[in-house]
Coordinates of C-alpha atoms in Angstrom, one line a residue:
M16 CA 85.7 130.6 103.6
K17 CA 82.0 130.1 104.1
L18 CA 80.6 127.2 102.1
A19 CA 77.0 126.4 102.4
I20 CA 75.9 122.7 101.5
L21 CA 72.3 122.1 100.0
G22 CA 70.8 118.7 100.6
A23 CA 72.2 116.2 103.4
G24 CA 72.1 113.0 101.9
E25 CA 75.6 111.1 101.0
S26 CA 77.0 113.5 98.9
G27 CA 76.4 116.7 101.0
V28 CA 77.1 115.5 104.2
G29 CA 80.4 113.8 102.6
A30 CA 81.0 117.1 100.9
A31 CA 80.5 118.8 104.7
L32 CA 82.8 116.4 106.5
L33 CA 85.3 117.3 103.8
A34 CA 85.0 121.0 104.3
K35 CA 85.2 120.4 108.4
A36 CA 88.5 118.6 107.8
K37 CA 89.9 121.4 105.9
G38 CA 89.0 124.1 108.2
L39 CA 86.2 125.5 106.1
D40 CA 83.1 127.5 108.0
V41 CA 80.8 125.0 106.8
F42 CA 76.7 124.9 107.0
V43 CA 74.3 122.5 105.8
S44 CA 70.3 122.8 104.7
D45 CA 68.0 120.4 103.5
M46 CA 64.7 121.1 102.6
G47 CA 63.5 117.7 103.8
Q48 CA 63.9 115.4 106.7
I49 CA 67.4 114.4 107.4
K50 CA 68.2 110.4 107.9
E51 CA 69.7 109.7 111.3
V52 CA 72.6 108.0 109.9
Y53 CA 73.5 111.6 108.4
K54 CA 72.4 113.5 111.6
A55 CA 74.8 111.5 113.6
K56 CA 77.8 112.2 111.2
L57 CA 77.0 115.9 111.2
A58 CA 76.6 116.1 114.9
T59 CA 79.9 114.2 115.7
A60 CA 81.9 116.5 113.6
A61 CA 80.1 119.4 115.1
I62 CA 78.6 120.7 111.5
P63 CA 75.4 122.9 112.2
Y64 CA 72.6 121.8 110.1
E65 CA 69.0 122.4 109.3
E66 CA 66.4 120.2 107.9
G67 CA 62.3 121.1 106.6
T68 CA 63.4 124.5 105.5
H69 CA 66.1 126.7 103.7
T70 CA 67.2 129.8 105.8
F71 CA 67.9 132.0 102.8
E72 CA 70.1 134.8 105.1
R73 CA 72.3 132.1 106.3
I74 CA 72.7 130.3 102.8
L75 CA 73.2 133.6 100.8
E76 CA 76.2 134.2 103.3
A77 CA 78.1 131.9 101.6
N78 CA 81.2 132.4 99.5
E79 CA 80.3 129.0 97.5
I80 CA 77.6 126.6 97.5
V81 CA 77.8 122.6 96.9
K82 CA 74.4 121.6 95.7
S83 CA 73.2 118.0 95.8
P84 CA 72.4 116.7 92.0
G85 CA 68.7 115.9 93.0
I86 CA 68.0 120.0 93.8
P87 CA 66.9 121.5 90.2
D88 CA 68.2 124.8 89.1
K89 CA 64.8 126.3 89.1
A90 CA 64.4 125.9 92.9
A91 CA 64.2 129.4 94.8
I92 CA 67.2 129.3 96.6
I93 CA 69.1 128.5 93.6
Q94 CA 68.1 131.3 91.8
E95 CA 68.6 133.5 94.3
A96 CA 72.3 132.4 94.7
I97 CA 72.5 132.9 90.7
K98 CA 71.3 136.5 91.0
R99 CA 73.8 137.2 93.8
E100 CA 76.8 135.3 91.7
I101 CA 77.7 133.0 94.2
S102 CA 79.5 130.0 93.0
I103 CA 77.4 126.6 92.7
I104 CA 79.3 123.5 92.6
S105 CA 78.9 119.9 92.9
E106 CA 80.2 117.7 95.6
I107 CA 82.5 115.9 93.2
E108 CA 83.9 119.1 91.9
F109 CA 84.4 120.4 95.6
A110 CA 86.1 116.9 96.3
G111 CA 88.6 117.1 93.2
R112 CA 90.2 119.9 94.8
Y113 CA 91.6 118.3 98.0
T114 CA 93.1 115.1 96.3
D115 CA 96.0 114.3 93.6
A116 CA 94.3 111.0 92.9
K117 CA 93.3 110.2 89.1
F118 CA 89.6 109.9 88.2
I119 CA 88.3 107.1 86.1
C120 CA 84.8 108.5 85.3
I121 CA 81.7 106.8 83.7
T122 CA 78.3 107.9 82.7
G123 CA 75.4 107.1 80.3
T124 CA 72.0 107.0 80.5
N125 CA 72.0 103.3 80.8
G126 CA 74.5 100.9 82.1
K127 CA 76.6 103.3 84.1
T128 CA 76.3 101.5 87.4
T129 CA 77.2 98.1 85.9
T130 CA 80.2 99.4 83.9
T131 CA 81.3 101.4 87.2
L132 CA 81.1 98.3 89.4
L133 CA 82.8 96.1 86.6
T134 CA 85.9 98.6 86.2
Y135 CA 86.3 98.9 89.9
H136 CA 86.6 95.2 90.0
L137 CA 88.9 94.3 87.2
L138 CA 91.1 97.1 88.4
K139 CA 91.1 96.5 92.3
S140 CA 91.5 92.5 91.7
A141 CA 94.4 92.9 89.3
G142 CA 95.8 95.1 92.4
V143 CA 95.5 98.7 91.5
N144 CA 95.2 100.7 94.5
V145 CA 91.2 102.0 93.5
G146 CA 88.3 103.3 95.4
L147 CA 84.9 103.8 94.3
A148 CA 82.6 106.4 94.3
G149 CA 80.1 108.9 93.3
N150 CA 76.3 108.1 91.9
I151 CA 77.2 104.6 92.7
G152 CA 75.9 105.5 96.4
E153 CA 79.5 106.4 97.9
S154 CA 80.7 110.1 98.5
L155 CA 84.0 111.0 96.7
A156 CA 84.4 113.8 99.3
E157 CA 84.0 111.5 102.2
K158 CA 86.8 109.3 100.7
V159 CA 88.9 112.0 100.0
I160 CA 89.4 112.8 103.6
D161 CA 91.6 110.0 104.3
N162 CA 93.0 110.2 100.5
K163 CA 93.8 106.3 100.4
H164 CA 93.8 105.4 96.7
E165 CA 96.0 106.6 93.9
Y166 CA 92.7 106.1 91.6
Y167 CA 89.1 106.6 91.9
V168 CA 86.3 104.9 89.9
V169 CA 83.9 107.5 89.7
E170 CA 79.9 106.9 88.4
L171 CA 78.4 110.2 87.3
S172 CA 75.1 111.4 86.6
S173 CA 74.1 114.3 84.1
F174 CA 73.0 116.2 87.2
Q175 CA 76.4 116.0 88.9
L176 CA 78.3 116.9 85.6
D177 CA 76.3 119.9 85.0
N178 CA 78.1 121.5 88.4
M179 CA 81.7 120.5 87.4
Y180 CA 83.6 123.1 86.0
Q181 CA 87.8 122.5 86.8
F182 CA 87.1 118.8 87.5
K183 CA 89.3 116.5 85.1
A184 CA 88.8 113.1 84.7
H185 CA 92.1 111.1 83.6
I186 CA 89.7 108.5 81.6
G187 CA 86.1 109.3 80.6
V188 CA 83.7 106.8 79.8
L189 CA 80.3 107.3 77.7
L190 CA 78.6 104.5 77.5
N191 CA 75.2 105.9 75.3
I192 CA 72.7 108.8 75.5
T193 CA 69.0 108.2 74.9
P194 CA 66.0 110.6 76.3
D195 CA 65.8 110.6 80.1
H196 CA 65.4 113.3 82.9
L197 CA 64.5 116.0 79.8
D198 CA 62.3 117.8 82.0
R199 CA 65.6 119.0 83.8
Y200 CA 66.9 120.1 80.1
G201 CA 64.2 122.0 78.9
Y202 CA 62.5 118.8 76.9
D203 CA 65.8 119.5 74.9
L204 CA 68.0 116.1 73.8
N205 CA 70.9 118.3 72.8
K206 CA 71.4 120.1 76.3
Y207 CA 70.9 116.9 78.0
A208 CA 74.0 115.3 75.4
A209 CA 75.9 118.5 76.3
S210 CA 75.6 117.8 80.0
K211 CA 76.7 113.9 79.5
L212 CA 79.5 115.2 77.3
R213 CA 81.0 117.4 80.2
I214 CA 82.7 113.8 81.1
A215 CA 85.5 114.8 78.5
Q216 CA 86.1 118.4 79.8
N217 CA 89.3 119.4 80.2
M218 CA 90.9 116.5 78.9
S219 CA 94.6 116.7 77.8
G220 CA 96.9 114.7 75.5
A221 CA 97.7 112.3 78.4
D222 CA 93.9 111.5 79.3
Y223 CA 91.7 109.4 77.4
F224 CA 87.6 109.5 76.2
I225 CA 86.3 106.3 75.8
Y226 CA 83.0 106.4 73.9
N227 CA 80.2 104.2 72.1
N228 CA 81.0 104.7 68.5
D229 CA 77.5 103.1 67.6
D230 CA 75.6 105.6 69.4
D231 CA 74.1 108.5 67.0
I232 CA 73.5 111.0 69.3
I233 CA 76.9 110.7 70.8
R234 CA 79.0 111.1 67.5
N235 CA 76.6 114.0 66.5
A236 CA 77.2 115.7 69.7
F237 CA 80.7 115.3 70.5
D238 CA 83.3 117.4 68.4
S239 CA 86.3 115.1 68.2
A240 CA 88.0 117.8 66.4
A241 CA 88.2 120.3 69.3
F242 CA 88.9 117.5 71.6
G243 CA 92.1 117.9 73.4
G244 CA 92.6 114.2 74.9
T245 CA 92.7 110.7 73.2
T246 CA 89.8 108.9 71.8
I247 CA 89.1 105.7 72.3
P248 CA 85.6 104.6 70.6
F249 CA 84.1 101.1 71.2
S250 CA 81.5 99.1 68.8
L251 CA 79.6 96.2 68.3
Q252 CA 78.9 97.0 64.6
G253 CA 82.6 97.8 63.8
A254 CA 81.8 101.4 63.2
A255 CA 84.7 103.2 61.1
G256 CA 87.7 104.4 63.5
T257 CA 86.9 102.0 66.4
K258 CA 89.6 100.8 68.9
V259 CA 87.8 98.5 70.8
L260 CA 85.5 95.6 69.4
C261 CA 83.4 92.8 70.5
E262 CA 83.9 89.8 68.3
G263 CA 82.0 86.7 69.5
T264 CA 83.1 86.3 73.0
H265 CA 86.1 88.1 72.4
V266 CA 86.6 91.9 73.2
K267 CA 89.7 93.1 71.3
V268 CA 91.5 96.3 71.9
N269 CA 93.7 98.2 69.7
V270 CA 95.0 101.2 71.1
K271 CA 98.9 101.8 70.9
F272 CA 101.0 100.7 73.7
F273 CA 97.4 99.0 74.9
E274 CA 96.7 95.9 72.5
G275 CA 94.6 93.3 74.2
D276 CA 92.4 90.4 73.0
I277 CA 90.1 89.3 75.9
D278 CA 88.0 86.1 76.1
A279 CA 84.7 87.0 77.9
S280 CA 82.8 84.0 77.8
R281 CA 82.9 83.4 81.4
S282 CA 81.5 86.5 82.0
A283 CA 77.7 86.3 83.6
L284 CA 76.7 89.4 82.3
I285 CA 74.2 88.8 79.5
G286 CA 72.6 90.7 76.7
K287 CA 74.1 93.3 74.0
H288 CA 74.3 96.0 76.4
N289 CA 76.2 94.2 78.6
Q290 CA 78.7 93.9 75.5
Y291 CA 78.8 97.6 75.6
N292 CA 79.6 97.8 79.0
T293 CA 82.1 94.9 79.0
M294 CA 84.0 96.8 76.2
A295 CA 84.1 100.2 77.9
A296 CA 85.4 98.6 81.3
V297 CA 88.2 96.4 79.6
A298 CA 89.5 99.4 77.7
V299 CA 89.9 101.2 81.0
A300 CA 91.7 98.0 82.4
K301 CA 93.9 97.9 79.4
L302 CA 94.6 101.5 79.9
M303 CA 95.8 101.1 83.4
G304 CA 98.2 98.2 82.3
V305 CA 95.8 95.1 83.5
A306 CA 97.2 92.0 81.6
D307 CA 94.4 89.9 79.2
S308 CA 94.7 87.2 81.7
Q309 CA 93.9 89.3 84.9
I310 CA 91.1 90.9 82.7
E311 CA 89.5 87.4 82.2
K312 CA 89.8 86.0 85.8
G313 CA 88.0 89.4 86.7
L314 CA 85.5 88.8 84.2
E315 CA 84.8 85.6 85.5
T316 CA 84.3 86.7 89.1
F317 CA 82.3 89.6 88.8
E318 CA 78.9 89.9 90.4
N319 CA 76.9 92.7 89.3
A320 CA 74.9 95.1 91.7
E321 CA 71.4 94.3 92.7
H322 CA 68.1 95.0 90.9
R323 CA 70.4 94.9 87.7
L324 CA 69.4 91.7 85.6
Q325 CA 70.2 89.7 88.9
V326 CA 69.5 86.0 89.1
I327 CA 67.6 85.5 92.2
T328 CA 66.9 82.0 92.1
V329 CA 66.4 78.9 89.3
S330 CA 63.7 76.8 90.7
K331 CA 62.2 74.0 88.8
E332 CA 64.4 75.1 85.8
V333 CA 62.5 78.3 85.7
T334 CA 64.8 81.4 86.0
Y335 CA 63.9 84.2 88.3
I336 CA 65.4 87.6 87.3
N337 CA 65.5 90.9 89.0
D338 CA 65.9 94.1 86.9
S339 CA 63.7 96.6 89.2
K340 CA 66.7 99.3 87.9
A341 CA 65.1 99.2 84.4
T342 CA 62.9 102.3 85.1
N343 CA 62.7 103.4 81.3
V344 CA 62.2 101.6 78.1
E345 CA 65.6 101.2 76.8
A346 CA 66.9 99.7 79.9
V347 CA 64.0 96.8 79.3
Y348 CA 64.9 96.8 75.3
Y349 CA 68.4 95.6 76.9
A350 CA 66.8 92.7 79.2
L351 CA 64.5 91.4 76.6
E352 CA 67.1 91.4 74.1
G353 CA 69.6 89.7 76.3
I354 CA 67.6 86.5 77.7
K355 CA 67.2 84.0 75.0
Q356 CA 64.2 81.6 76.8
P357 CA 60.8 82.6 77.0
I358 CA 59.7 85.3 79.3
I359 CA 56.8 85.8 81.8
W360 CA 57.6 89.9 82.0
I361 CA 56.6 91.7 85.3
A362 CA 56.1 95.4 84.1
G363 CA 54.5 98.7 85.1
G364 CA 54.5 101.4 87.6
V365 CA 54.8 105.4 87.1
D366 CA 54.8 105.9 83.4
K367 CA 57.5 108.4 82.4
G368 CA 55.9 109.1 78.9
N369 CA 57.2 105.8 77.5
D370 CA 57.1 104.7 73.9
Y371 CA 56.9 101.3 74.0
S372 CA 56.6 100.8 70.2
V373 CA 60.5 100.0 70.5
L374 CA 60.0 96.7 72.5
T375 CA 56.7 95.4 70.0
E376 CA 59.2 92.9 68.2
L377 CA 61.1 91.6 71.3
A378 CA 57.6 91.4 73.3
K379 CA 56.0 89.5 70.1
E380 CA 59.1 87.2 69.9
K381 CA 60.0 86.3 73.7
V382 CA 57.1 87.4 75.9
K383 CA 54.5 84.8 76.6
V384 CA 53.1 86.4 79.7
L385 CA 52.7 90.2 80.7
V386 CA 51.6 90.7 84.4
C387 CA 50.9 94.6 84.8
L388 CA 52.2 95.3 88.1
G389 CA 50.4 98.9 89.1
K390 CA 47.9 101.3 89.9
D391 CA 47.3 102.5 86.0
N392 CA 47.8 99.7 83.7
D393 CA 46.1 101.1 80.7
K394 CA 49.3 102.0 78.4
L395 CA 51.0 98.6 78.7
K396 CA 47.9 97.0 78.1
Q397 CA 46.8 98.7 74.9
A398 CA 50.7 98.6 73.8
F399 CA 50.9 94.7 74.5
G400 CA 47.3 93.3 74.4
R401 CA 47.2 92.1 71.3
I402 CA 50.6 91.0 70.9
V403 CA 51.3 88.9 74.4
P404 CA 49.4 86.2 74.5
V405 CA 48.4 86.5 78.1
V406 CA 48.1 89.7 80.1
V407 CA 47.3 90.3 83.9
E408 CA 47.4 93.0 86.2
T409 CA 47.7 93.5 89.7
T410 CA 49.1 95.7 92.3
S411 CA 50.5 92.8 94.5
M412 CA 53.9 91.9 94.0
E413 CA 53.3 88.5 95.5
Y414 CA 50.4 87.9 92.9
A415 CA 52.8 88.7 90.4
V416 CA 55.3 86.0 91.4
R417 CA 52.5 83.7 91.9
M418 CA 51.2 84.2 88.2
G419 CA 55.1 84.1 87.2
R420 CA 55.2 80.8 89.1
L421 CA 51.9 79.2 87.8
L422 CA 52.2 80.2 84.2
S423 CA 55.9 79.3 83.8
T424 CA 57.0 76.2 82.4
P425 CA 60.7 74.6 82.3
G426 CA 63.0 76.9 80.7
D427 CA 61.1 80.1 81.3
V428 CA 62.4 83.2 82.8
V429 CA 60.4 85.1 85.2
L430 CA 61.9 88.8 84.7
L431 CA 61.0 92.2 86.9
S432 CA 62.0 94.8 84.5
P433 CA 59.4 97.4 85.0
A434 CA 60.1 100.3 82.2
C435 CA 58.4 102.7 84.8
A436 CA 59.2 104.3 87.9
S437 CA 58.2 102.7 91.2
F438 CA 56.4 105.6 93.4
D439 CA 52.9 104.2 93.2
L440 CA 53.3 101.2 94.9
F441 CA 57.0 101.1 96.1
N442 CA 59.3 103.6 97.9
N443 CA 61.8 103.3 95.1
Y444 CA 63.6 100.7 92.7
E445 CA 65.5 99.1 95.7
H446 CA 62.1 98.7 97.6
R447 CA 60.3 97.2 94.4
G448 CA 63.2 95.2 93.8
Q449 CA 63.5 93.9 97.5
R450 CA 59.8 92.8 97.7
F451 CA 60.4 90.7 94.3
K452 CA 63.2 88.8 96.1
E453 CA 61.2 88.6 99.2
A454 CA 58.0 87.1 97.0
V455 CA 60.1 84.6 95.3
E456 CA 61.5 83.5 98.2
K457 CA 58.0 83.1 99.9
I458 CA 56.3 81.6 97.1
V459 CA 58.7 79.7 95.0
L460 CA 61.4 78.8 97.7
K461 CA 58.9 78.3 100.3
K462 CA 61.6 79.9 102.6

């Protein structure tokens, strides 16, 4: 069998290595430049590849194509493959063919990385033989080569879900659906919702679908009557039929054979959105047989990923928080809602058609200074100029942090939560977050 792989990033190279291990005739093609670390992996495995182009003749000889999630269907090579009726799948679909492990899959517009890491932490710390993979930045296909785990916790983007067909999750989690990436879905929210709901496809009676019962889009899009698995809705608002509920600092699970009452008061995660993330992760842990006491210990010891409401330091009673991953308005809403102290808010970048009106009341209540960090700050200034007492703008991260230090008083929070993409001034959100951390260390901590 001939397999062509489009995209030589983490997922593409992982799929190539698995294909080679299984004896397939594999070729890798990337329109961009391949990172040296991935070239080395391909060379070591003697896998042929090309970069900077797609050679149509060679790619279209394949019986099947594994497509990077970043490549849109409108790409010329994809359109030609569709015309020729060549099967196009995702790395996750491909990896699932070569393991009997069970998958715990997590998606949502916001919160999926935190929930994936927390779920993995709760299970691993309780002794479950579990691996971590997917959109978190680790190739499932490459992990399947050694196949050391009974379970995998897999973060899935909508783009990965789009090219999954036979793959099945044992436990699927859908956190929320808000408008994002709509350019890939014809600016149709229903199509985006349908993509997210593929997390529940192919499930049978022994499988579980955990979803946010407070999310109107999920409730309207999900056909529970036609669903083949067991539904486990979670809620902060006590919605009808809810099986996982957050009451104060306690998460209560009421699923037959899997009841629990977990004290989450020692968790470091803040904000309403993290209550939802915690409910989902706790529900998975209970379904996996983890005891309440083990879950409570795991919540206490969990450390979130970088750039997601990450506390950099506390200096002179001012807390500096890196939330660079907040590239849309909904993510910023969660940050502003969750922080109880006065805020010096650093925001801005490449606007993705943001509607800032949902942040108006929170900004009026909590934000004392807005530092606009971007090349074009007009929309931010128009939205908050009459609401926030002090608004300044800059294209320098160091200046933004310096303003945070100068304008803050004890008890304040200096929050980087941009609501925008990073590409005007930075390579990506990680680069932006790292520059924030470096500026805090230099200006605040004097390192």
